[in-house]
PDB file of C-alpha atoms in Angstrom:
ATOM      1  CA  MET L   1      70.931  98.200  76.101  1.00 87.00           C
ATOM      2  CA  GLU L   2      70.244  98.326  79.623  1.00 92.00           C
ATOM      3  CA  GLY L   3      71.104  95.498  82.636  1.00 95.00           C
ATOM      4  CA  THR L   4      73.853  94.028  83.955  1.00 96.00           C
ATOM      5  CA  LEU L   5      76.604  92.016  82.130  1.00 96.00           C
ATOM      6  CA  PRO L   6      75.907  88.352  82.389  1.00 95.00           C
ATOM      7  CA  SER L   7      78.564  86.485  84.022  1.00 96.00           C
ATOM      8  CA  GLU L   8      78.315  83.844  81.355  1.00 97.00           C
ATOM      9  CA  LEU L   9      80.065  86.095  78.664  1.00 96.00           C
ATOM     10  CA  GLY L  10      83.143  84.593  80.430  1.00 96.00           C
ATOM     11  CA  LEU L  11      82.268  81.536  78.552  1.00 97.00           C
ATOM     12  CA  LEU L  12      83.008  83.137  75.239  1.00 97.00           C
ATOM     13  CA  THR L  13      86.528  82.564  75.322  1.00 94.00           C
ATOM     14  CA  LYS L  14      87.333  83.105  71.535  1.00 96.00           C
ATOM     15  CA  LEU L  15      85.956  86.552  72.202  1.00 97.00           C
ATOM     16  CA  ARG L  16      88.882  89.413  70.664  1.00 98.00           C
ATOM     17  CA  MET L  17      86.690  92.752  71.489  1.00 97.00           C
ATOM     18  CA  PHE L  18      83.930  93.695  73.807  1.00 93.00           C
ATOM     19  CA  ASN L  19      82.361  97.163  72.902  1.00 96.00           C
ATOM     20  CA  PHE L  20      79.495  97.934  75.156  1.00 95.00           C
ATOM     21  CA  HIS L  21      80.170 101.362  75.539  1.00 94.00           C
ATOM     22  CA  HIS L  22      77.662 104.359  76.086  1.00 96.00           C
ATOM     23  CA  ASN L  23      74.765 101.888  76.907  1.00 96.00           C
ATOM     24  CA  ARG L  24      72.603 101.685  80.181  1.00 96.00           C
ATOM     25  CA  ILE L  25      74.569  98.724  81.985  1.00 97.00           C
ATOM     26  CA  SER L  26      74.680  98.910  85.923  1.00 97.00           C
ATOM     27  CA  GLY L  27      76.043  96.658  88.421  1.00 97.00           C
ATOM     28  CA  SER L  28      80.057  95.521  88.281  1.00 97.00           C
ATOM     29  CA  ILE L  29      81.958  93.812  85.782  1.00 97.00           C
ATOM     30  CA  PRO L  30      82.055  90.237  86.404  1.00 96.00           C
ATOM     31  CA  ALA L  31      85.175  88.178  87.551  1.00 96.00           C
ATOM     32  CA  GLN L  32      84.191  85.730  84.833  1.00 97.00           C
ATOM     33  CA  LEU L  33      85.431  88.418  82.056  1.00 96.00           C
ATOM     34  CA  THR L  34      89.064  87.901  83.489  1.00 96.00           C
ATOM     35  CA  ASP L  35      88.691  84.330  81.257  1.00 96.00           C
ATOM     36  CA  LEU L  36      88.565  85.774  78.061  1.00 96.00           C
ATOM     37  CA  THR L  37      92.455  85.355  78.125  1.00 95.00           C
ATOM     38  CA  ASP L  38      92.231  86.330  74.002  1.00 97.00           C
ATOM     39  CA  LEU L  39      90.266  89.574  74.507  1.00 98.00           C
ATOM     40  CA  GLN L  40      92.342  92.360  73.304  1.00 98.00           C
ATOM     41  CA  VAL L  41      89.625  95.221  73.573  1.00 98.00           C
ATOM     42  CA  MET L  42      87.487  96.231  76.344  1.00 97.00           C
ATOM     43  CA  TYR L  43      85.229  99.100  76.315  1.00 97.00           C
ATOM     44  CA  VAL L  44      82.375  99.736  78.926  1.00 97.00           C
ATOM     45  CA  SER L  45      82.810 103.443  79.072  1.00 98.00           C
ATOM     46  CA  GLY L  46      79.853 105.444  79.448  1.00 98.00           C
ATOM     47  CA  ASN L  47      77.670 103.190  81.460  1.00 98.00           C
ATOM     48  CA  GLN L  48      76.592 103.325  84.956  1.00 98.00           C
ATOM     49  CA  LEU L  49      79.007 100.557  86.159  1.00 98.00           C
ATOM     50  CA  ASP L  50      79.926 100.380  89.758  1.00 97.00           C
ATOM     51  CA  GLY L  51      81.619  97.881  92.261  1.00 97.00           C
ATOM     52  CA  THR L  52      85.234  97.252  92.054  1.00 97.00           C
ATOM     53  CA  LEU L  53      87.489  96.175  89.290  1.00 97.00           C
ATOM     54  CA  PRO L  54      88.310  92.449  89.268  1.00 97.00           C
ATOM     55  CA  ASP L  55      91.580  91.493  91.244  1.00 96.00           C
ATOM     56  CA  GLU L  56      92.223  88.735  88.555  1.00 96.00           C
ATOM     57  CA  LEU L  57      92.404  91.716  86.197  1.00 96.00           C
ATOM     58  CA  GLY L  58      96.006  90.659  85.478  1.00 96.00           C
ATOM     59  CA  LYS L  59      94.611  87.220  83.964  1.00 97.00           C
ATOM     60  CA  LEU L  60      93.667  89.361  80.466  1.00 97.00           C
ATOM     61  CA  SER L  61      97.281  88.679  79.039  1.00 94.00           C
ATOM     62  CA  ALA L  62      95.876  89.843  75.581  1.00 97.00           C
ATOM     63  CA  LEU L  63      94.518  93.212  76.672  1.00 98.00           C
ATOM     64  CA  ARG L  64      95.686  95.958  74.382  1.00 98.00           C
ATOM     65  CA  PHE L  65      92.465  98.608  75.239  1.00 98.00           C
ATOM     66  CA  LEU L  66      90.720  98.615  78.725  1.00 98.00           C
ATOM     67  CA  ASN L  67      88.268 101.733  78.365  1.00 98.00           C
ATOM     68  CA  ALA L  68      86.091 101.532  81.698  1.00 98.00           C
ATOM     69  CA  SER L  69      86.137 105.335  82.087  1.00 98.00           C
ATOM     70  CA  ASP L  70      82.911 107.478  83.135  1.00 98.00           C
ATOM     71  CA  ASN L  71      81.298 104.954  85.219  1.00 98.00           C
ATOM     72  CA  ASP L  72      81.142 104.850  89.240  1.00 98.00           C
ATOM     73  CA  ILE L  73      83.690 101.778  89.602  1.00 98.00           C
ATOM     74  CA  SER L  74      85.269 102.010  93.366  1.00 98.00           C
ATOM     75  CA  GLY L  75      88.160 100.264  95.119  1.00 98.00           C
ATOM     76  CA  THR L  76      91.955 100.366  93.998  1.00 97.00           C
ATOM     77  CA  LEU L  77      93.242  99.694  90.910  1.00 97.00           C
ATOM     78  CA  PRO L  78      94.690  95.670  91.325  1.00 97.00           C
ATOM     79  CA  ALA L  79      98.044  95.153  91.415  1.00 97.00           C
ATOM     80  CA  SER L  80      97.752  92.359  89.032  1.00 97.00           C
ATOM     81  CA  VAL L  81      97.105  95.112  85.983  1.00 97.00           C
ATOM     82  CA  GLY L  82     100.970  94.980  85.990  1.00 97.00           C
ATOM     83  CA  ALA L  83     100.279  91.502  84.282  1.00 97.00           C
ATOM     84  CA  LEU L  84      98.434  92.984  81.443  1.00 97.00           C
ATOM     85  CA  SER L  85     101.956  93.020  79.549  1.00 96.00           C
ATOM     86  CA  SER L  86     100.299  94.121  75.814  1.00 97.00           C
ATOM     87  CA  LEU L  87      98.500  96.690  77.506  1.00 98.00           C
ATOM     88  CA  ASN L  88      98.769  99.934  75.171  1.00 98.00           C
ATOM     89  CA  ASP L  89      95.346 102.125  76.560  1.00 98.00           C
ATOM     90  CA  LEU L  90      94.306 102.560  80.344  1.00 98.00           C
ATOM     91  CA  SER L  91      91.425 104.714  80.371  1.00 98.00           C
ATOM     92  CA  LEU L  92      89.328 104.537  83.813  1.00 98.00           C
ATOM     93  CA  PHE L  93      88.749 108.449  84.308  1.00 98.00           C
ATOM     94  CA  SER L  94      85.865 109.689  85.822  1.00 98.00           C
ATOM     95  CA  ASN L  95      84.997 107.099  88.330  1.00 98.00           C
ATOM     96  CA  SER L  96      85.394 106.853  92.104  1.00 98.00           C
ATOM     97  CA  LEU L  97      88.591 105.117  92.175  1.00 98.00           C
ATOM     98  CA  SER L  98      90.804 105.462  95.430  1.00 97.00           C
ATOM     99  CA  GLY L  99      94.091 104.454  96.562  1.00 95.00           C
ATOM    100  CA  SER L 100      97.365 104.774  95.394  1.00 94.00           C
ATOM    101  CA  LEU L 101      98.754 103.565  91.752  1.00 94.00           C
ATOM    102  CA  PRO L 102      99.986 100.584  92.313  1.00 95.00           C
ATOM    103  CA  LEU L 103     103.857 100.124  91.855  1.00 95.00           C
ATOM    104  CA  GLU L 104     103.041  97.374  89.143  1.00 97.00           C
ATOM    105  CA  LEU L 105     102.217  99.535  86.374  1.00 96.00           C
ATOM    106  CA  GLY L 106     105.678 100.122  85.929  1.00 96.00           C
ATOM    107  CA  ASN L 107     105.951  96.463  83.942  1.00 97.00           C
ATOM    108  CA  LEU L 108     103.369  98.055  81.222  1.00 97.00           C
ATOM    109  CA  HIS L 109     106.406  98.869  78.742  1.00 97.00           C
ATOM    110  CA  PRO L 110     103.943  99.346  75.986  1.00 98.00           C
ATOM    111  CA  LEU L 111     101.763 101.470  77.330  1.00 98.00           C
ATOM    112  CA  ARG L 112     101.010 104.609  75.553  1.00 98.00           C
ATOM    113  CA  TYR L 113      98.078 106.336  77.061  1.00 98.00           C
ATOM    114  CA  LEU L 114      97.392 106.164  80.901  1.00 98.00           C
ATOM    115  CA  ARG L 115      94.497 108.430  82.023  1.00 98.00           C
ATOM    116  CA  MET L 116      92.804 108.267  85.392  1.00 97.00           C
ATOM    117  CA  GLN L 117      91.511 111.467  85.745  1.00 97.00           C
ATOM    118  CA  ASP L 118      88.676 112.703  87.833  1.00 97.00           C
ATOM    119  CA  ASN L 119      89.247 109.959  90.811  1.00 97.00           C
ATOM    120  CA  ARG L 120      89.698 109.939  94.225  1.00 96.00           C
ATOM    121  CA  LEU L 121      93.428 108.365  93.936  1.00 95.00           C
ATOM    122  CA  GLN L 122      95.647 109.321  97.127  1.00 92.00           C
ATOM    123  CA  GLY L 123      98.953 108.910  97.935  1.00 88.00           C
ATOM    124  CA  ASN L 124     102.405 110.128  97.222  1.00 88.00           C
ATOM    125  CA  PHE L 125     103.040 110.508  93.620  1.00 88.00           C
ATOM    126  CA  THR L 126     106.901 110.779  94.581  1.00 85.00           C
ATOM    127  CA  ARG L 127     106.663 106.769  95.546  1.00 86.00           C
ATOM    128  CA  PHE L 128     105.516 105.954  92.071  1.00 88.00           C
ATOM    129  CA  ASN L 129     108.830 105.357  91.119  1.00 88.00           C
ATOM    130  CA  THR L 130     108.420 102.766  88.574  1.00 94.00           C
ATOM    131  CA  LEU L 131     106.565 105.661  86.618  1.00 94.00           C
ATOM    132  CA  GLY L 132     110.095 105.779  84.304  1.00 95.00           C
ATOM    133  CA  ASN L 133     109.442 102.585  83.274  1.00 96.00           C
ATOM    134  CA  LEU L 134     106.768 103.436  80.528  1.00 97.00           C
ATOM    135  CA  ARG L 135     109.126 104.923  77.958  1.00 97.00           C
ATOM    136  CA  GLN L 136     106.361 104.394  74.905  1.00 98.00           C
ATOM    137  CA  LEU L 137     103.771 106.486  77.283  1.00 98.00           C
ATOM    138  CA  VAL L 138     102.184 109.650  75.289  1.00 98.00           C
ATOM    139  CA  THR L 139      99.497 110.717  77.516  1.00 98.00           C
ATOM    140  CA  LEU L 140      99.418 110.922  81.539  1.00 97.00           C
ATOM    141  CA  ASP L 141      96.765 112.333  82.636  1.00 97.00           C
ATOM    142  CA  LEU L 142      96.021 112.025  86.925  1.00 95.00           C
ATOM    143  CA  TYR L 143      94.379 115.484  87.042  1.00 95.00           C
ATOM    144  CA  ASN L 144      91.741 116.119  89.436  1.00 95.00           C
ATOM    145  CA  ASN L 145      92.684 113.242  91.901  1.00 94.00           C
ATOM    146  CA  GLN L 146      93.955 113.974  95.249  1.00 92.00           C
ATOM    147  CA  MET L 147      97.771 112.604  95.242  1.00 91.00           C
ATOM    148  CA  ASP L 148     100.626 114.691  96.540  1.00 88.00           C
ATOM    149  CA  GLY L 149     103.985 114.761  96.793  1.00 87.00           C
ATOM    150  CA  ASP L 150     106.671 115.881  93.871  1.00 87.00           C
ATOM    151  CA  VAL L 151     106.917 114.704  90.368  1.00 86.00           C
ATOM    152  CA  PRO L 152     109.387 111.631  90.517  1.00 88.00           C
ATOM    153  CA  PRO L 153     112.535 112.202  88.837  1.00 90.00           C
ATOM    154  CA  ALA L 154     111.892 109.311  87.066  1.00 92.00           C
ATOM    155  CA  ILE L 155     109.611 111.144  84.504  1.00 93.00           C
ATOM    156  CA  GLN L 156     112.995 112.509  82.808  1.00 93.00           C
ATOM    157  CA  ASN L 157     112.707 109.244  81.368  1.00 95.00           C
ATOM    158  CA  LEU L 158     109.353 109.217  79.756  1.00 96.00           C
ATOM    159  CA  THR L 159     110.851 110.389  76.275  1.00 96.00           C
ATOM    160  CA  SER L 160     108.002 110.143  74.130  1.00 97.00           C
ATOM    161  CA  LEU L 161     105.778 111.895  76.388  1.00 97.00           C
ATOM    162  CA  GLN L 162     103.772 114.682  75.006  1.00 97.00           C
ATOM    163  CA  TYR L 163     100.689 115.460  77.147  1.00 97.00           C
ATOM    164  CA  LEU L 164     100.823 115.550  80.636  1.00 95.00           C
ATOM    165  CA  TYR L 165      98.135 116.465  83.229  1.00 94.00           C
ATOM    166  CA  LEU L 166      98.658 116.844  87.176  1.00 90.00           C
ATOM    167  CA  ASP L 167      96.874 118.625  89.812  1.00 81.00           C
ATOM    168  CA  VAL L 168      99.336 121.530  90.243  1.00 53.00           C
ATOM    169  CA  GLN L 169      98.060 122.372  93.828  1.00 56.00           C
ATOM    170  CA  HIS L 170      99.168 118.947  95.112  1.00 54.00           C
ATOM    171  CA  CYS L 171     102.537 117.858  92.574  1.00 57.00           C
ATOM    172  CA  ALA L 172     105.682 119.729  92.213  1.00 56.00           C
ATOM    173  CA  PRO L 173     108.286 119.808  89.243  1.00 58.00           C
ATOM    174  CA  PRO L 174     110.934 116.993  90.187  1.00 57.00           C
ATOM    175  CA  PRO L 175     114.200 119.100  91.295  1.00 55.00           C
ATOM    176  CA  SER L 176     116.466 117.555  89.337  1.00 54.00           C
ATOM    177  CA  TYR L 177     114.430 117.531  85.874  1.00 50.00           C
ATOM    178  CA  ARG L 178     115.239 119.564  82.934  1.00 50.00           C
ATOM    179  CA  PRO L 179     114.568 118.790  79.350  1.00 52.00           C
ATOM    180  CA  PRO L 180     117.419 118.168  76.625  1.00 54.00           C
ATOM    181  CA  GLY L 181     118.241 121.910  75.580  1.00 54.00           C
ATOM    182  CA  ALA L 182     116.217 123.432  77.924  1.00 50.00           C
ATOM    183  CA  PRO L 183     117.718 126.966  79.500  1.00 49.00           C
ATOM    184  CA  HIS L 184     116.094 126.537  82.686  1.00 45.00           C
ATOM    185  CA  GLN L 185     114.170 124.568  84.642  1.00 43.00           C
ATOM    186  CA  PRO L 186     110.394 124.551  83.642  1.00 41.00           C
ATOM    187  CA  ARG L 187     107.367 125.710  85.708  1.00 41.00           C
ATOM    188  CA  PHE L 188     104.243 123.280  85.937  1.00 40.00           C
TER     189      PHE L 188
END
């Protein structure tokens, strides 16, 4: 399929799954899609989408999976993403997102997968102190971005974390981090 996402899709108010991945869809994600308040799954990865993510993204309160990876989406991650209280998987890797991670990401308590690698994210990672609120997080992938600073000490609260990918040339481990039972501080 090719073309753009029509704004009229926002009129399908009972839609629960939206799967348009690996097509030739171009243009931006219409803001009208944020009217789909029953939407639980949105897969638009592997297309040619550009533009920015809608500021109203937080209106999708039932959304559990958002995958818009492998596109050319730019701009910043809207702070309203922190209102996606059911979100389990946020995959926005391989885009052109910039700016810093919004602190509101720390409101996503059920989040298990945060994949934002291969973007242009900037800012001081140390200031992302709400990271420790994501206690269900299994995968954190921020590799190949332009963030700097140290890993925030709050990372030690991520007791479910199994996969951690950071750009080691820009980040250092938190000075006080020591996994339970570890004889010395781990090296990243």
